[in-house]
């Protein structure tokens, strides 16, 4: 089945009791049993809920994996993956990652004995030198946040396969419509469902997709033991959002490409970071592992100051200044003071997050309206 059909149908069946075409919202915490232990597959909604279950089946099908697990946020999903590790273990991460990912490793798990280091993964040839005796996991984001760096998933998977390390890919920016890391060799795919999968800025949720049965059992055990699971109404909203994922990602990508070209020609712009541009260093790799280049892009101003970036984002009207991304509406963000404020300035500058860097989540509005909004804000 093609993914354009899967987003609408995979894992979803008409309700057996009524024929309802939409998955019902099973707003219940518990389930009646015929005799102790004799039930219909559901005992308690932290462990499993029918609405969430359908969403997990749907997500697994989209990522071409056997299993899916949903969480109350993307960070709860990340937290569950890190619980696979023990004190003394080490994780090697790509340097340009979501600020919260950096924070959970450095501010939460380092204290509990889990070591992490952050290195530039764009040049795969020097990755092996950073793998330590105690390295158990490699964690990468591609395209990355906010620099839109591209990492060759297949090449990294060759290394992790050979060295028996777990490869975790945060696929939030691409979504399974644009990129499927499992067939390329990734072990665990992580999503902030809050972003493109939900797609309408009305749900906070996370997900993991994977093939390995043993890993799935461990993760499901930690999920149920620690309890960061999403509610049935959010699961329903997400199932509804995913139905238009293919259409939305097509338009997000088309609009972002046009805006990237427009900004590149603008006199006040210094650099534009978008993997769809031919001069982007990851363009070749992105073309081979992605269907289209997505809706996220970043740019810097020639006048590289916090003040000039503030002036631009304050003047935008159609683009709204807000954290988050991936909804139908266009958003602008200032990583240095917003999403990446928890990263020390030296670290931030090293990965390219300059003072004037502005990140756009290009929505699905009319392209002329978006372009005119940028034009008036920049002038
Ligand atoms: C937002 C985001 C997260 C965290 O997800 P939440 O749902 O906000 O907890 C993780 N990774 C990436 C790439 C993100 O954009």
Coordinates of C-alpha atoms and ligand atoms in Angstrom, one line a residue:
X1 CA 0.0 0.0 0.0
X2 CA 1.3 3.4 -0.9
X3 CA 1.9 5.8 2.0
X4 CA -0.7 8.2 0.6
X5 CA -3.3 5.5 1.2
X6 CA -1.7 4.3 4.4
X7 CA -2.1 7.7 6.1
X8 CA -5.9 7.3 5.7
X9 CA -6.4 3.6 6.2
X10 CA -3.4 1.7 7.8
X11 CA -4.4 0.1 11.1
X12 CA -7.8 1.6 11.0
X13 CA -11.0 -0.5 10.8
X14 CA -14.7 0.5 11.0
X15 CA -15.9 0.2 14.6
X16 CA -17.1 -3.4 15.1
X17 CA -20.1 -2.4 17.2
X18 CA -21.5 0.4 15.1
X19 CA -19.7 0.6 11.8
X20 CA -18.4 4.1 12.7
X21 CA -15.8 5.0 10.0
X22 CA -13.8 7.2 12.4
X23 CA -12.0 5.5 15.3
X24 CA -14.1 6.2 18.5
X25 CA -12.6 8.1 21.4
X26 CA -12.5 5.4 24.1
X27 CA -12.6 7.9 27.0
X28 CA -12.2 5.2 29.7
X29 CA -9.6 4.4 32.3
X30 CA -10.6 0.8 32.9
X31 CA -12.3 -2.2 31.2
X32 CA -14.7 -4.8 32.7
X33 CA -13.4 -8.3 32.9
X34 CA -15.5 -11.5 32.7
X35 CA -13.5 -13.2 35.4
X36 CA -10.0 -12.2 36.8
X37 CA -7.6 -11.9 33.9
X38 CA -10.3 -12.7 31.3
X39 CA -10.7 -9.5 29.3
X40 CA -10.9 -8.3 25.7
X41 CA -7.2 -7.2 25.5
X42 CA -7.5 -4.1 27.6
X43 CA -7.1 -3.8 31.3
X44 CA -6.1 -0.2 32.2
X45 CA -5.6 2.8 29.9
X46 CA -2.0 3.6 31.0
X47 CA -1.1 0.2 29.7
X48 CA -3.2 0.3 26.5
X49 CA -6.3 2.1 25.2
X50 CA -8.1 1.2 21.9
X51 CA -7.9 4.7 20.4
X52 CA -4.2 4.9 21.1
X53 CA -3.7 1.4 19.9
X54 CA -5.1 2.3 16.5
X55 CA -2.8 5.3 16.3
X56 CA 0.2 3.1 17.2
X57 CA -0.7 0.7 14.4
X58 CA -1.1 3.5 12.0
X59 CA 2.3 5.1 12.8
X60 CA 4.1 1.8 12.6
X61 CA 2.7 1.2 9.2
X62 CA 3.8 4.7 8.0
X63 CA 7.3 4.1 9.2
X64 CA 7.4 0.6 7.7
X65 CA 8.1 -0.9 11.2
X66 CA 6.4 -3.7 13.1
X67 CA 5.8 -1.7 16.3
X68 CA 4.6 1.8 17.4
X69 CA 4.4 3.3 20.8
X70 CA 2.8 6.7 21.7
X71 CA 3.8 9.0 24.5
X72 CA 2.5 12.2 26.1
X73 CA 5.2 14.2 24.4
X74 CA 8.2 13.9 22.2
X75 CA 10.5 14.3 25.2
X76 CA 8.6 11.5 27.0
X77 CA 9.4 9.2 24.0
X78 CA 13.1 10.3 24.2
X79 CA 13.1 9.7 28.0
X80 CA 11.8 6.1 27.4
X81 CA 14.6 5.4 24.9
X82 CA 17.3 6.7 27.3
X83 CA 15.9 4.3 29.9
X84 CA 17.3 1.4 27.8
X85 CA 20.8 2.6 29.0
X86 CA 22.5 2.0 32.4
X87 CA 24.9 4.2 34.4
X88 CA 28.3 4.2 32.8
X89 CA 26.9 3.9 29.2
X90 CA 27.7 6.6 26.7
X91 CA 25.6 8.1 23.9
X92 CA 27.0 9.9 20.8
X93 CA 24.7 12.6 19.5
X94 CA 24.8 14.8 16.5
X95 CA 25.7 18.3 17.6
X96 CA 22.7 20.1 16.0
X97 CA 19.8 18.6 17.8
X98 CA 16.6 19.9 19.4
X99 CA 17.4 21.9 22.5
X100 CA 15.4 19.7 24.8
X101 CA 17.3 16.6 23.6
X102 CA 20.6 18.3 24.6
X103 CA 19.0 19.3 27.9
X104 CA 17.7 15.9 28.9
X105 CA 21.1 14.3 28.3
X106 CA 23.2 17.0 30.0
X107 CA 20.9 18.2 32.8
X108 CA 18.9 15.1 33.7
X109 CA 20.7 11.9 32.7
X110 CA 24.4 13.0 33.2
X111 CA 23.6 13.2 36.9
X112 CA 22.3 9.7 36.8
X113 CA 25.5 8.4 35.2
X114 CA 24.7 8.4 31.5
X115 CA 27.4 10.1 29.5
X116 CA 26.8 11.9 26.3
X117 CA 28.8 13.8 23.7
X118 CA 27.7 16.0 20.8
X119 CA 29.8 16.0 17.6
X120 CA 29.4 17.1 14.0
X121 CA 28.0 14.2 12.0
X122 CA 28.0 15.8 8.6
X123 CA 31.3 14.3 7.8
X124 CA 30.7 10.5 8.4
X125 CA 34.3 9.6 7.9
X126 CA 35.4 10.9 11.3
X127 CA 32.6 9.5 13.4
X128 CA 34.3 6.3 14.4
X129 CA 37.0 8.2 16.3
X130 CA 34.3 9.4 18.8
X131 CA 32.9 6.0 19.5
X132 CA 34.1 4.9 23.0
X133 CA 34.4 1.5 24.7
X134 CA 31.1 2.3 26.6
X135 CA 29.2 3.9 23.7
X136 CA 25.8 2.0 23.3
X137 CA 23.8 4.4 21.2
X138 CA 24.0 6.9 18.4
X139 CA 21.4 9.6 18.3
X140 CA 20.9 11.8 15.2
X141 CA 18.5 14.3 13.8
X142 CA 18.2 14.8 10.0
X143 CA 17.3 17.3 8.8
X144 CA 18.5 18.9 12.0
X145 CA 17.1 21.7 14.2
X146 CA 17.6 24.6 13.5
X147 CA 20.5 24.4 11.0
X148 CA 18.8 21.9 8.6
X149 CA 22.0 19.8 8.4
X150 CA 21.7 16.4 6.6
X151 CA 23.2 13.2 7.8
X152 CA 23.5 10.1 5.6
X153 CA 21.4 7.6 7.5
X154 CA 22.6 4.5 5.5
X155 CA 26.3 5.3 6.2
X156 CA 25.8 5.8 9.9
X157 CA 23.7 2.6 10.0
X158 CA 26.6 0.7 8.5
X159 CA 28.8 1.8 11.4
X160 CA 26.2 1.1 14.1
X161 CA 25.4 -2.4 12.6
X162 CA 29.1 -3.3 12.6
X163 CA 29.7 -2.1 16.1
X164 CA 26.4 -3.4 17.5
X165 CA 25.2 0.1 18.6
X166 CA 21.6 1.2 18.7
X167 CA 20.8 3.9 16.1
X168 CA 18.1 6.3 17.1
X169 CA 16.8 8.8 14.4
X170 CA 14.7 11.7 15.4
X171 CA 12.5 11.9 12.3
X172 CA 10.3 14.8 13.4
X173 CA 11.3 17.3 10.7
X174 CA 10.9 14.9 7.8
X175 CA 8.0 12.7 8.9
X176 CA 7.6 9.2 7.3
X177 CA 6.1 10.8 4.2
X178 CA 9.5 12.4 3.3
X179 CA 11.9 9.9 4.9
X180 CA 11.7 6.4 6.3
X181 CA 14.8 5.6 8.4
X182 CA 13.9 2.0 9.3
X183 CA 14.6 0.5 5.8
X184 CA 17.8 2.5 5.8
X185 CA 19.0 0.7 9.0
X186 CA 17.8 2.8 11.9
X187 CA 16.8 0.8 15.1
X188 CA 14.4 3.3 16.7
X189 CA 12.6 6.2 15.1
X190 CA 11.5 9.0 17.3
X191 CA 8.8 11.6 16.6
X192 CA 7.6 14.7 18.2
X193 CA 4.0 14.0 17.0
X194 CA 3.2 17.5 18.2
X195 CA 4.7 18.8 15.0
X196 CA 3.9 17.6 11.4
X197 CA 2.2 14.3 12.3
X198 CA -0.5 16.1 14.4
X199 CA -0.1 18.9 12.0
X200 CA -2.6 21.4 13.5
X201 CA -0.9 22.8 16.6
X202 CA -3.5 21.3 18.9
X203 CA -1.8 18.2 20.4
X204 CA 1.4 17.5 22.3
X205 CA 2.5 13.9 21.7
X206 CA 5.5 11.7 21.0
X207 CA 6.0 8.3 19.3
X208 CA 8.6 5.6 18.8
X209 CA 8.6 3.2 15.8
X210 CA 10.7 0.1 15.6
X211 CA 11.0 -3.5 14.4
X212 CA 12.9 -5.5 17.1
X213 CA 10.5 -7.5 19.3
X214 CA 12.8 -7.5 22.4
X215 CA 13.4 -3.8 22.2
X216 CA 9.7 -3.2 21.8
X217 CA 9.0 -5.3 24.9
X218 CA 11.5 -3.3 27.0
X219 CA 10.2 0.1 25.7
X220 CA 6.6 -0.9 26.3
X221 CA 7.5 -2.0 29.8
X222 CA 9.2 1.3 30.6
X223 CA 6.3 3.2 29.0
X224 CA 3.8 1.4 31.2
X225 CA 6.0 1.6 34.3
X226 CA 6.8 5.3 34.0
X227 CA 3.4 6.2 32.7
X228 CA 3.9 9.1 30.2
X229 CA 1.1 8.0 27.9
X230 CA -1.2 10.1 25.8
X231 CA -5.0 10.4 26.3
X232 CA -7.6 9.0 23.9
X233 CA -8.8 12.4 22.7
X234 CA -5.3 13.4 21.7
X235 CA -4.9 10.1 19.9
X236 CA -8.2 10.7 18.0
X237 CA -7.0 14.2 17.0
X238 CA -3.7 12.8 15.8
X239 CA -5.4 10.1 13.7
X240 CA -7.5 12.8 12.1
X241 CA -4.4 15.0 11.5
X242 CA -2.4 12.2 9.9
X243 CA -5.1 11.7 7.2
X244 CA -3.8 14.8 5.4
X245 CA -0.1 14.3 6.1
X246 CA 0.8 13.5 2.5
X247 CA -1.1 16.6 1.1
X248 CA 0.3 18.8 3.8
X249 CA 3.9 17.7 3.4
X250 CA 3.7 18.3 -0.4
X251 CA 2.5 21.9 0.1
X252 CA 4.9 22.6 3.0
X253 CA 7.8 21.5 0.8
X254 CA 6.6 23.4 -2.2
X255 CA 6.1 26.7 -0.3
X256 CA 9.4 26.3 1.6
X257 CA 11.4 25.8 -1.6
X258 CA 9.9 29.0 -3.1
X259 CA 10.7 31.0 0.1
X260 CA 14.2 29.6 0.2
X261 CA 14.8 30.9 -3.4
X262 CA 13.2 34.2 -2.6
X263 CA 15.3 34.8 0.5
X264 CA 18.5 33.8 -1.3
X265 CA 18.0 36.7 -3.6
X266 CA 17.2 39.2 -0.9
X267 CA 19.8 42.0 -0.2
X268 CA 19.5 41.8 3.6
X269 CA 19.9 38.1 3.9
X270 CA 23.3 36.5 4.6
X271 CA 22.8 32.7 4.5
X272 CA 19.8 30.5 3.8
X273 CA 19.8 27.0 5.1
X274 CA 17.4 24.7 3.2
X275 CA 18.4 21.2 2.0
X276 CA 16.4 21.7 -1.2
X277 CA 18.9 24.4 -2.4
X278 CA 21.6 23.0 -4.8
X279 CA 24.4 24.7 -2.8
X280 CA 23.3 23.2 0.5
X281 CA 26.2 20.8 1.6
X282 CA 23.6 18.0 2.3
X283 CA 21.6 18.4 -0.9
X284 CA 22.9 15.2 -2.6
X285 CA 22.3 13.1 0.5
X286 CA 18.9 14.7 1.1
X287 CA 17.9 14.0 -2.5
X288 CA 18.7 10.3 -2.1
X289 CA 17.0 9.7 1.3
X290 CA 14.1 12.2 1.2
X291 CA 11.1 12.4 -1.1
X292 CA 11.0 16.2 -0.8
X293 CA 12.9 18.7 1.4
X294 CA 10.2 19.6 4.0
X295 CA 8.8 22.8 5.3
X296 CA 11.6 24.0 7.6
X297 CA 14.3 26.5 6.8
X298 CA 16.6 29.0 8.6
X299 CA 18.4 32.1 7.5
X300 CA 20.8 34.7 9.0
X301 CA 20.8 38.5 8.4
X302 CA 23.8 40.4 7.1
X303 CA 23.4 42.6 10.2
X304 CA 24.1 39.7 12.6
X305 CA 22.6 41.1 15.9
X306 CA 19.9 40.1 18.3
X307 CA 18.2 43.5 17.7
X308 CA 17.9 43.1 13.9
X309 CA 16.5 39.6 14.2
X310 CA 14.0 40.8 16.9
X311 CA 12.9 43.6 14.5
X312 CA 12.2 41.2 11.7
X313 CA 10.2 38.7 13.8
X314 CA 8.2 41.4 15.6
X315 CA 7.1 42.9 12.2
X316 CA 5.9 39.6 10.7
X317 CA 2.1 39.4 10.5
X318 CA 1.1 36.1 8.7
X319 CA 4.1 34.3 10.2
X320 CA 3.4 34.1 13.9
X321 CA 6.2 34.3 16.4
X322 CA 6.0 31.1 18.4
X323 CA 7.8 28.0 19.6
X324 CA 7.0 24.8 17.8
X325 CA 6.6 24.0 14.1
X326 CA 4.9 21.7 11.7
X327 CA 1.3 23.1 11.9
X328 CA -0.7 24.3 8.9
X329 CA 0.0 27.9 9.9
X330 CA 3.4 29.5 9.3
X331 CA 5.6 30.2 12.3
X332 CA 8.8 32.1 12.9
X333 CA 11.2 31.5 15.7
X334 CA 14.4 32.9 17.1
X335 CA 16.5 29.8 18.2
X336 CA 19.1 31.7 20.1
X337 CA 16.6 33.1 22.6
X338 CA 13.8 30.6 22.2
X339 CA 14.2 26.9 21.3
X340 CA 17.9 26.8 21.9
X341 CA 18.2 29.2 24.8
X342 CA 19.2 26.2 27.1
X343 CA 22.4 25.6 25.1
X344 CA 25.4 27.6 26.2
X345 CA 26.3 30.5 23.8
X346 CA 29.7 29.0 22.8
X347 CA 28.1 25.6 21.9
X348 CA 25.3 27.4 20.1
X349 CA 27.6 29.5 17.9
X350 CA 29.8 26.4 17.2
X351 CA 26.8 24.7 15.5
X352 CA 25.9 27.9 13.6
X353 CA 23.1 29.3 15.7
X354 CA 24.1 32.9 15.3
X355 CA 22.4 35.8 17.0
X356 CA 20.4 36.8 13.8
X357 CA 19.4 33.2 12.9
X358 CA 15.6 33.0 12.2
X359 CA 13.9 29.7 11.8
X360 CA 10.7 29.4 9.7
X361 CA 8.1 26.7 9.8
X362 CA 6.6 27.4 6.4
X363 CA 2.8 26.6 6.5
X364 CA 0.4 25.8 3.8
X365 CA -1.0 29.3 3.2
X366 CA -0.9 31.1 -0.2
X367 CA 2.7 31.6 -1.2
X368 CA 2.2 35.2 -2.3
X369 CA 0.8 36.1 1.1
X370 CA 3.8 34.5 2.8
X371 CA 6.3 36.2 0.5
X372 CA 4.7 39.6 0.9
X373 CA 4.8 39.2 4.7
X374 CA 8.6 38.5 4.6
X375 CA 9.1 41.4 2.2
X376 CA 7.4 44.0 4.5
X377 CA 9.1 42.6 7.6
X378 CA 12.6 42.7 6.0
X379 CA 12.2 46.2 4.6
Ligands
LIG1 C1 9.7 19.4 19.4 C2 10.7 18.4 19.2 C3 11.0 17.4 20.1 C4 10.3 17.4 21.5 O1 9.0 17.0 21.3 P1 7.8 17.5 22.3 O2 6.6 16.9 21.7 O3 7.8 19.0 22.3 O4 8.1 17.0 23.7 C5 12.0 16.5 19.8 N1 12.7 16.6 18.6 C6 12.4 17.5 17.7 C7 13.2 17.5 16.4 C8 11.5 18.5 18.0 O5 11.2 19.4 17.0

